[in-house]
mmCIF file of C-alpha atoms in Angstrom:
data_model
loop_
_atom_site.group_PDB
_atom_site.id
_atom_site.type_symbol
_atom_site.label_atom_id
_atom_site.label_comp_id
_atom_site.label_asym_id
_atom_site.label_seq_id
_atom_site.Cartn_x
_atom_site.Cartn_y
_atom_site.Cartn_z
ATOM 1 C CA UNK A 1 -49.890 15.088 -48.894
ATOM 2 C CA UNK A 2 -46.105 14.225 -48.024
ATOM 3 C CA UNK A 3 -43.795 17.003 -46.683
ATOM 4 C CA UNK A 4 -40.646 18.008 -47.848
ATOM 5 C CA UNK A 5 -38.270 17.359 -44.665
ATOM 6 C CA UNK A 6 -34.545 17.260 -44.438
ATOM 7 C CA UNK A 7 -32.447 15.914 -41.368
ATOM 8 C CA UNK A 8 -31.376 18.095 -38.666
ATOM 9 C CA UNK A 9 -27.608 16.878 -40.218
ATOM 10 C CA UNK A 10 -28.671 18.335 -43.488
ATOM 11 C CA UNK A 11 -29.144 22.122 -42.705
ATOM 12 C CA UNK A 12 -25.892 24.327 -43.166
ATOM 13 C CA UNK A 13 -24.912 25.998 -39.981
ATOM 14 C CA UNK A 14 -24.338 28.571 -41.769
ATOM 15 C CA UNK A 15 -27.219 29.595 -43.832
ATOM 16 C CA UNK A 16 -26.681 30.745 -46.895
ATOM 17 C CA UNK A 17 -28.747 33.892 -48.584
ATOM 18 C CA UNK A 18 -32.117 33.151 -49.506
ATOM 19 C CA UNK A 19 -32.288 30.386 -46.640
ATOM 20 C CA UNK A 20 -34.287 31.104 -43.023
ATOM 21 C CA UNK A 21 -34.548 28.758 -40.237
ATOM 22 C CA UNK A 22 -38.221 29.366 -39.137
ATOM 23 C CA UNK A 23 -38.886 28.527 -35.472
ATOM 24 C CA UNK A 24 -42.699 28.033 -34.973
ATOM 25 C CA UNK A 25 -42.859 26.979 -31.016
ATOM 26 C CA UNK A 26 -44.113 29.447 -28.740
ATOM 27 C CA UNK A 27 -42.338 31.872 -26.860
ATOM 28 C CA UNK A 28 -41.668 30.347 -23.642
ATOM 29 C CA UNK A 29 -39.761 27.399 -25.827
ATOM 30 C CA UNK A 30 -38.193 30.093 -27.881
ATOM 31 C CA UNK A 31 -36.623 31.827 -24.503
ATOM 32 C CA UNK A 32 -35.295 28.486 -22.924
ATOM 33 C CA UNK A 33 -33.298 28.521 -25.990
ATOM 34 C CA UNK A 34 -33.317 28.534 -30.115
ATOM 35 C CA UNK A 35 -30.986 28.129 -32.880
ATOM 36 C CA UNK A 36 -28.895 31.599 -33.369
ATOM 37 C CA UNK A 37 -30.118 33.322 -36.286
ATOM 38 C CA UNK A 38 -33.646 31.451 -36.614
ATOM 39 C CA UNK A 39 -36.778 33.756 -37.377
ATOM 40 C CA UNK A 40 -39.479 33.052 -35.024
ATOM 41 C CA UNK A 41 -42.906 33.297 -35.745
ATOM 42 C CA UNK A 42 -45.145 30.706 -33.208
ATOM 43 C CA UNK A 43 -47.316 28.694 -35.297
ATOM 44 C CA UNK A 44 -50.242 30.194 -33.304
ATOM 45 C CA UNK A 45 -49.490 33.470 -35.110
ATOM 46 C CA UNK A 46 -48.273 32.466 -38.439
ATOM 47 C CA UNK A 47 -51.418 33.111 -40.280
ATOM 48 C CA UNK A 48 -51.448 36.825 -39.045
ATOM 49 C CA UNK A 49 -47.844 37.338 -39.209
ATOM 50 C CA UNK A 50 -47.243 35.901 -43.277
ATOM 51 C CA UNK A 51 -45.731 39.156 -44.467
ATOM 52 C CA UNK A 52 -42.951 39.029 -41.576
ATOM 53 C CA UNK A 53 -41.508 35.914 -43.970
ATOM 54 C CA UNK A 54 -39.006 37.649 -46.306
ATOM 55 C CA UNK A 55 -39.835 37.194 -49.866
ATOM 56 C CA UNK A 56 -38.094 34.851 -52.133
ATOM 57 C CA UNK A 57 -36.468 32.760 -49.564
ATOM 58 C CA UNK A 58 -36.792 28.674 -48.921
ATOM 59 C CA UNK A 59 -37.513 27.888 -45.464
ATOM 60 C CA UNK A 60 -36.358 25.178 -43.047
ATOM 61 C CA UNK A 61 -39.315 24.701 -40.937
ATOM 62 C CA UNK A 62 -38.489 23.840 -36.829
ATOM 63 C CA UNK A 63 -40.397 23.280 -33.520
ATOM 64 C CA UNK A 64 -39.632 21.038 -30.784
ATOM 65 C CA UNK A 65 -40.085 17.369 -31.990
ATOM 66 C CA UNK A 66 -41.187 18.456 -35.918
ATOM 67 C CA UNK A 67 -45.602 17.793 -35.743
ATOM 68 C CA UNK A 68 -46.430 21.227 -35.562
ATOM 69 C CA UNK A 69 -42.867 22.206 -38.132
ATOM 70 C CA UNK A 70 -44.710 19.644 -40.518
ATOM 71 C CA UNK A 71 -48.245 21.211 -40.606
ATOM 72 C CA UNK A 72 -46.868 24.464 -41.039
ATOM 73 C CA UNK A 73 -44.689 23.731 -43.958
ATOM 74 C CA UNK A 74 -47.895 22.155 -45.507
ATOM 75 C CA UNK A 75 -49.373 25.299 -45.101
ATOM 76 C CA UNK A 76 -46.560 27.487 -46.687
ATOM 77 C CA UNK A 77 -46.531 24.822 -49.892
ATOM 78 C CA UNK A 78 -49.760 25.101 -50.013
ATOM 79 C CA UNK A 79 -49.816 28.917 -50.348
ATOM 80 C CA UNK A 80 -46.839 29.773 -52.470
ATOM 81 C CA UNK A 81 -43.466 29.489 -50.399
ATOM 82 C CA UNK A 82 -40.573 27.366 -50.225
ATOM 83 C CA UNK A 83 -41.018 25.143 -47.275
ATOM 84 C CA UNK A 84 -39.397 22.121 -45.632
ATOM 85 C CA UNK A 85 -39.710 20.675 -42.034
ATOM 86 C CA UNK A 86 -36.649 19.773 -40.072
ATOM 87 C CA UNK A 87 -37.256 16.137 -38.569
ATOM 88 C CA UNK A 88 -36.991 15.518 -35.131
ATOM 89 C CA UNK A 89 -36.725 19.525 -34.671
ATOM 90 C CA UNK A 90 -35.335 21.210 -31.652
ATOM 91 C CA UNK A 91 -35.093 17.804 -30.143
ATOM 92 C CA UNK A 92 -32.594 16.570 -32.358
ATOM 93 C CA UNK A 93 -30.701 19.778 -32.860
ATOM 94 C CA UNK A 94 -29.913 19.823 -29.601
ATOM 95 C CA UNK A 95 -29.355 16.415 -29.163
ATOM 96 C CA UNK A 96 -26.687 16.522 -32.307
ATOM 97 C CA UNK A 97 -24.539 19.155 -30.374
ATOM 98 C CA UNK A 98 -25.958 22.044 -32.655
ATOM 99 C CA UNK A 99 -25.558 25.557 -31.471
ATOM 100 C CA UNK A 100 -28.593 27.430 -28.804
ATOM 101 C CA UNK A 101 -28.835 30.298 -27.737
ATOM 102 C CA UNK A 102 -31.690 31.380 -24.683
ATOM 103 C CA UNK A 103 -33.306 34.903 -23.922
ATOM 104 C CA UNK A 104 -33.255 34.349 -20.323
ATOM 105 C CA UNK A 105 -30.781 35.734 -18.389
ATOM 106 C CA UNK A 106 -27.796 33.239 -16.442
ATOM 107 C CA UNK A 107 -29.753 30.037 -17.713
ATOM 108 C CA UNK A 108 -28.255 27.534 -20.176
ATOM 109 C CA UNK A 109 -30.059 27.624 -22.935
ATOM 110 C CA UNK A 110 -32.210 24.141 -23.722
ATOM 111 C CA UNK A 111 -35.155 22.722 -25.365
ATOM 112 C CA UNK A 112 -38.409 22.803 -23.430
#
């Protein structure tokens, strides 16, 4: 099965309605520093945490380096949402110059 992807160059910085940046790392790589605005849901959880997704949206699916972004936006497709992985994830986002934002206090945020 191929997945839908899209390069880190392709996603609006500003997301329109209807879009969501989905975040699937875990929480300790969600602290050192995400995308503003991304929902974050670690892949871990996703299965028990579905109805968190708001309905009728597309999502851009993102983890550090994209292999656990890809399985999960198999899984999405394969139940009924709008899913497509961001390539080179995290990684690249940074990496382009793309805004982050961290949760831990007087540290610059990065990707762990």
């Amino acid at each position: 099965m191929t997945v839908p992807s899209v390069e880190v160059s392709s996603v609006p910085a500003e997301l329109p309605a209807g879009k969501v940046l989905l975040d699937v790392r875990e929480a300790d790589e969600w602290e050192a520093g995400h995308a503003p605005g991304a929902l974050h849901i670690p892949m871990s959880e996703l299965a028990q945490r579905l109805d968190e997704l708001p309905g009728d949206s597309e999502f851009y699916v993102v983890c550090r380096a994209g292999g656990r972004s890809a399985r999960v936006t198999q899984y999405l497709n394969a139940n009924g949402w709008d899913a497509t992985n961001v390539d080179g994830g995290m990684q690249v986002w940074a990496a382009a110059g793309r805004p982050l934002v961290g949760e831990i206090d007087g540290a610059e945020p990065e990707v762990i």
